[in-house]
C-alpha cells in the first residue's frame, strides 16, 4: 500500500533530484538509471525481495544506502520516545489512580477534564505554545532538539525535554483515563471487597489487589502508544528540527525518495508489531486468568 501510494505522489523523481531547469533527456536518463521507469510490479518485487534480505536499497536523494539513514533516525526517535515515555507513563498512571480514588470529586474532574482537553489539541499547537513559553519568553530550554556534536548524555537529555512535552500532553489524558477506568472497575470487584472484609489495611488492598489488576488494560495502551512515540512524530520532529524517523520519512516523501520512504514506513510497522507483541506477552504474564487458561 505504501509503495502504490508513493507512486501517485505528484512530481517526477529525476526532476525532483536534478531541479526544474534540468534537460528532459538528463531527467529521463536518471530515471532509467534509478529504475523508476520500470513496471510497478517489477519495482515492487525487487524492493521487497531486497528488503527481506536486509538490503533497503539506495536513496535517490543521497545516492547512498538507505539502511544507515533509517537506523540512525530510528535511534534518534527512540531517544525522544524514551524521554517522553519516562515522563508520561508514571505521571499518567498516577493521575488515573488519584482520579479513581477521588471519584466524582473536584480532583477527579480536574484531572479527567484537563487531561482530555490537552489531548485533543494538535501537536503543532502545543509545540508552538511551549516553544514560546519555555524557549522564547523564559529561555529555560533550547527551541531546537539538534544538540551540539559530541554532546554527552545529560546535554542530549536537556535538548530533548522541550520536544517531549507536547508528546506528554497528547498522551497524558489517554493513559490517565485508561488507568482511572481500570481502577474504578478493580475497586468495585469482589476480590477488593473480600480483602477489605478480611481487615487488610487500605494501602495493602490498593497495592496488592487493586493496582495489579487495574493496570492490566493500561499495558496494552502504553505499548500501542510506544509505537506512536517512535514512528508518529513527523510534526514534532519537523517543528523542533530533530533528525528522527518521522522527519526522515517527511523528507523522503517531499523528494519522492521511494526506497527511503518505503523502508522508513515498513520499519515503523515492525516497531508497532513488536510493541503489540510485547504487550500481549506482558498481559498474559501479569494476568493469572489468561496464563492458567492457556495452560489448561
mmCIF file of N, CA and C in Angstrom, residues 153-215:
data_model
loop_
_atom_site.group_PDB
_atom_site.id
_atom_site.type_symbol
_atom_site.label_atom_id
_atom_site.label_comp_id
_atom_site.label_asym_id
_atom_site.label_seq_id
_atom_site.Cartn_x
_atom_site.Cartn_y
_atom_site.Cartn_z
ATOM 1 N N UNK A 153 25.386 12.649 27.569
ATOM 2 C CA UNK A 153 24.043 12.160 27.856
ATOM 3 C C UNK A 153 23.146 13.262 28.412
ATOM 4 N N UNK A 154 23.611 13.994 29.392
ATOM 5 C CA UNK A 154 22.774 14.999 30.044
ATOM 6 C C UNK A 154 22.521 16.191 29.117
ATOM 7 N N UNK A 155 23.464 16.497 28.256
ATOM 8 C CA UNK A 155 23.237 17.563 27.277
ATOM 9 C C UNK A 155 22.158 17.159 26.284
ATOM 10 N N UNK A 156 22.219 15.929 25.796
ATOM 11 C CA UNK A 156 21.170 15.437 24.905
ATOM 12 C C UNK A 156 19.819 15.431 25.602
ATOM 13 N N UNK A 157 19.798 14.999 26.854
ATOM 14 C CA UNK A 157 18.552 14.985 27.614
ATOM 15 C C UNK A 157 17.985 16.396 27.758
ATOM 16 N N UNK A 158 18.851 17.368 27.990
ATOM 17 C CA UNK A 158 18.418 18.758 28.110
ATOM 18 C C UNK A 158 17.761 19.256 26.823
ATOM 19 N N UNK A 159 18.301 18.866 25.682
ATOM 20 C CA UNK A 159 17.740 19.293 24.401
ATOM 21 C C UNK A 159 16.453 18.550 24.050
ATOM 22 N N UNK A 160 16.195 17.412 24.674
ATOM 23 C CA UNK A 160 15.013 16.620 24.353
ATOM 24 C C UNK A 160 13.835 16.893 25.287
ATOM 25 N N UNK A 161 14.048 17.691 26.309
ATOM 26 C CA UNK A 161 12.956 17.942 27.269
ATOM 27 C C UNK A 161 11.802 18.680 26.597
ATOM 28 N N UNK A 162 12.102 19.762 25.900
ATOM 29 C CA UNK A 162 11.041 20.556 25.285
ATOM 30 C C UNK A 162 10.279 19.787 24.210
ATOM 31 N N UNK A 163 10.931 19.055 23.290
ATOM 32 C CA UNK A 163 10.156 18.270 22.310
ATOM 33 C C UNK A 163 9.305 17.178 22.946
ATOM 34 N N UNK A 164 9.699 16.692 24.118
ATOM 35 C CA UNK A 164 8.929 15.631 24.759
ATOM 36 C C UNK A 164 7.671 16.148 25.451
ATOM 37 N N UNK A 165 7.619 17.434 25.762
ATOM 38 C CA UNK A 165 6.460 17.973 26.476
ATOM 39 C C UNK A 165 5.170 17.926 25.650
ATOM 40 N N UNK A 166 5.169 18.279 24.360
ATOM 41 C CA UNK A 166 3.932 18.103 23.574
ATOM 42 C C UNK A 166 3.465 16.653 23.529
ATOM 43 N N UNK A 167 4.392 15.709 23.479
ATOM 44 C CA UNK A 167 4.020 14.298 23.495
ATOM 45 C C UNK A 167 3.415 13.922 24.838
ATOM 46 N N UNK A 168 3.954 14.479 25.906
ATOM 47 C CA UNK A 168 3.392 14.253 27.236
ATOM 48 C C UNK A 168 1.952 14.741 27.300
ATOM 49 N N UNK A 169 1.706 15.924 26.773
ATOM 50 C CA UNK A 169 0.353 16.482 26.818
ATOM 51 C C UNK A 169 -0.624 15.662 25.975
ATOM 52 N N UNK A 170 -0.160 15.132 24.851
ATOM 53 C CA UNK A 170 -1.035 14.338 23.986
ATOM 54 C C UNK A 170 -1.424 13.021 24.642
ATOM 55 N N UNK A 171 -0.478 12.386 25.329
ATOM 56 C CA UNK A 171 -0.699 11.033 25.835
ATOM 57 C C UNK A 171 -1.164 10.975 27.284
ATOM 58 N N UNK A 172 -0.964 12.055 28.043
ATOM 59 C CA UNK A 172 -1.314 12.009 29.463
ATOM 60 C C UNK A 172 -2.791 11.688 29.682
ATOM 61 N N UNK A 173 -3.663 12.396 28.996
ATOM 62 C CA UNK A 173 -5.091 12.189 29.195
ATOM 63 C C UNK A 173 -5.533 10.785 28.814
ATOM 64 N N UNK A 174 -4.948 10.242 27.755
ATOM 65 C CA UNK A 174 -5.316 8.902 27.287
ATOM 66 C C UNK A 174 -4.924 7.840 28.314
ATOM 67 N N UNK A 175 -3.660 7.890 28.786
ATOM 68 C CA UNK A 175 -3.185 6.903 29.757
ATOM 69 C C UNK A 175 -3.898 7.083 31.088
ATOM 70 N N UNK A 176 -4.086 8.325 31.538
ATOM 71 C CA UNK A 176 -4.771 8.568 32.807
ATOM 72 C C UNK A 176 -6.211 8.067 32.759
ATOM 73 N N UNK A 177 -6.873 8.239 31.637
ATOM 74 C CA UNK A 177 -8.259 7.780 31.519
ATOM 75 C C UNK A 177 -8.344 6.258 31.589
ATOM 76 N N UNK A 178 -7.427 5.563 30.918
ATOM 77 C CA UNK A 178 -7.429 4.103 30.983
ATOM 78 C C UNK A 178 -7.109 3.610 32.385
ATOM 79 N N UNK A 179 -6.134 4.235 33.051
ATOM 80 C CA UNK A 179 -5.798 3.844 34.417
ATOM 81 C C UNK A 179 -6.960 4.120 35.362
ATOM 82 N N UNK A 180 -7.639 5.224 35.166
ATOM 83 C CA UNK A 180 -8.794 5.557 36.003
ATOM 84 C C UNK A 180 -9.909 4.530 35.834
ATOM 85 N N UNK A 181 -10.209 4.162 34.596
ATOM 86 C CA UNK A 181 -11.268 3.180 34.343
ATOM 87 C C UNK A 181 -10.919 1.831 34.955
ATOM 88 N N UNK A 182 -9.654 1.412 34.806
ATOM 89 C CA UNK A 182 -9.247 0.147 35.401
ATOM 90 C C UNK A 182 -9.321 0.167 36.913
ATOM 91 N N UNK A 183 -8.944 1.294 37.529
ATOM 92 C CA UNK A 183 -9.009 1.407 38.983
ATOM 93 C C UNK A 183 -10.449 1.357 39.474
ATOM 94 N N UNK A 184 -11.339 2.056 38.794
ATOM 95 C CA UNK A 184 -12.748 2.058 39.206
ATOM 96 C C UNK A 184 -13.331 0.654 39.135
ATOM 97 N N UNK A 185 -13.016 -0.063 38.067
ATOM 98 C CA UNK A 185 -13.520 -1.433 37.927
ATOM 99 C C UNK A 185 -12.933 -2.351 38.996
ATOM 100 N N UNK A 186 -11.635 -2.191 39.283
ATOM 101 C CA UNK A 186 -10.996 -3.043 40.287
ATOM 102 C C UNK A 186 -11.509 -2.731 41.689
ATOM 103 N N UNK A 187 -11.744 -1.475 41.985
ATOM 104 C CA UNK A 187 -12.248 -1.100 43.308
ATOM 105 C C UNK A 187 -13.644 -1.643 43.559
ATOM 106 N N UNK A 188 -14.395 -1.872 42.498
ATOM 107 C CA UNK A 188 -15.764 -2.364 42.626
ATOM 108 C C UNK A 188 -15.853 -3.887 42.489
ATOM 109 N N UNK A 189 -14.723 -4.572 42.463
ATOM 110 C CA UNK A 189 -14.710 -6.016 42.229
ATOM 111 C C UNK A 189 -14.902 -6.787 43.533
ATOM 112 N N UNK A 190 -15.195 -8.076 43.384
ATOM 113 C CA UNK A 190 -15.424 -8.943 44.544
ATOM 114 C C UNK A 190 -14.146 -9.156 45.345
ATOM 115 N N UNK A 191 -12.998 -9.304 44.664
ATOM 116 C CA UNK A 191 -11.766 -9.567 45.406
ATOM 117 C C UNK A 191 -11.352 -8.365 46.245
ATOM 118 N N UNK A 192 -11.688 -7.161 45.803
ATOM 119 C CA UNK A 192 -11.384 -5.984 46.612
ATOM 120 C C UNK A 192 -12.268 -5.950 47.853
ATOM 121 N N UNK A 193 -13.549 -6.237 47.675
ATOM 122 C CA UNK A 193 -14.448 -6.269 48.839
ATOM 123 C C UNK A 193 -14.038 -7.362 49.818
ATOM 124 N N UNK A 194 -13.595 -8.515 49.291
ATOM 125 C CA UNK A 194 -13.145 -9.595 50.173
ATOM 126 C C UNK A 194 -11.923 -9.176 50.969
ATOM 127 N N UNK A 195 -10.978 -8.515 50.321
ATOM 128 C CA UNK A 195 -9.776 -8.056 51.012
ATOM 129 C C UNK A 195 -10.116 -7.050 52.105
ATOM 130 N N UNK A 196 -11.083 -6.179 51.849
ATOM 131 C CA UNK A 196 -11.488 -5.194 52.852
ATOM 132 C C UNK A 196 -12.169 -5.881 54.024
ATOM 133 N N UNK A 197 -13.032 -6.872 53.724
ATOM 134 C CA UNK A 197 -13.732 -7.588 54.789
ATOM 135 C C UNK A 197 -12.778 -8.409 55.658
ATOM 136 N N UNK A 198 -11.640 -8.820 55.091
ATOM 137 C CA UNK A 198 -10.642 -9.537 55.878
ATOM 138 C C UNK A 198 -9.919 -8.624 56.863
ATOM 139 N N UNK A 199 -10.115 -7.326 56.730
ATOM 140 C CA UNK A 199 -9.485 -6.382 57.640
ATOM 141 C C UNK A 199 -8.124 -5.914 57.213
ATOM 142 N N UNK A 200 -7.774 -6.134 55.940
ATOM 143 C CA UNK A 200 -6.477 -5.670 55.454
ATOM 144 C C UNK A 200 -6.436 -4.147 55.428
ATOM 145 N N UNK A 201 -5.277 -3.556 55.712
ATOM 146 C CA UNK A 201 -5.156 -2.095 55.612
ATOM 147 C C UNK A 201 -5.465 -1.624 54.187
ATOM 148 N N UNK A 202 -6.036 -0.414 54.078
ATOM 149 C CA UNK A 202 -6.432 0.103 52.779
ATOM 150 C C UNK A 202 -5.255 0.218 51.822
ATOM 151 N N UNK A 203 -4.101 0.609 52.362
ATOM 152 C CA UNK A 203 -2.921 0.715 51.497
ATOM 153 C C UNK A 203 -2.525 -0.652 50.945
ATOM 154 N N UNK A 204 -2.615 -1.691 51.742
ATOM 155 C CA UNK A 204 -2.301 -3.043 51.275
ATOM 156 C C UNK A 204 -3.295 -3.493 50.218
ATOM 157 N N UNK A 205 -4.558 -3.158 50.417
ATOM 158 C CA UNK A 205 -5.582 -3.512 49.435
ATOM 159 C C UNK A 205 -5.280 -2.874 48.088
ATOM 160 N N UNK A 206 -4.892 -1.613 48.123
ATOM 161 C CA UNK A 206 -4.608 -0.896 46.871
ATOM 162 C C UNK A 206 -3.387 -1.484 46.182
ATOM 163 N N UNK A 207 -2.290 -1.654 46.916
ATOM 164 C CA UNK A 207 -1.047 -2.083 46.298
ATOM 165 C C UNK A 207 -1.074 -3.552 45.865
ATOM 166 N N UNK A 208 -1.653 -4.428 46.684
ATOM 167 C CA UNK A 208 -1.579 -5.863 46.411
ATOM 168 C C UNK A 208 -2.707 -6.368 45.520
ATOM 169 N N UNK A 209 -3.884 -5.799 45.665
ATOM 170 C CA UNK A 209 -5.043 -6.378 44.997
ATOM 171 C C UNK A 209 -5.610 -5.504 43.879
ATOM 172 N N UNK A 210 -5.562 -4.207 44.064
ATOM 173 C CA UNK A 210 -6.244 -3.329 43.107
ATOM 174 C C UNK A 210 -5.327 -2.945 41.951
ATOM 175 N N UNK A 211 -4.141 -2.437 42.253
ATOM 176 C CA UNK A 211 -3.286 -1.873 41.202
ATOM 177 C C UNK A 211 -2.886 -2.910 40.167
ATOM 178 N N UNK A 212 -2.524 -4.111 40.604
ATOM 179 C CA UNK A 212 -2.043 -5.112 39.654
ATOM 180 C C UNK A 212 -3.112 -5.461 38.629
ATOM 181 N N UNK A 213 -4.350 -5.557 39.057
ATOM 182 C CA UNK A 213 -5.429 -5.886 38.131
ATOM 183 C C UNK A 213 -5.922 -4.655 37.380
ATOM 184 N N UNK A 214 -5.861 -3.493 38.026
ATOM 185 C CA UNK A 214 -6.387 -2.282 37.394
ATOM 186 C C UNK A 214 -5.530 -1.832 36.227
ATOM 187 N N UNK A 215 -4.223 -2.076 36.301
ATOM 188 C CA UNK A 215 -3.313 -1.545 35.293
ATOM 189 C C UNK A 215 -3.109 -2.486 34.111
#
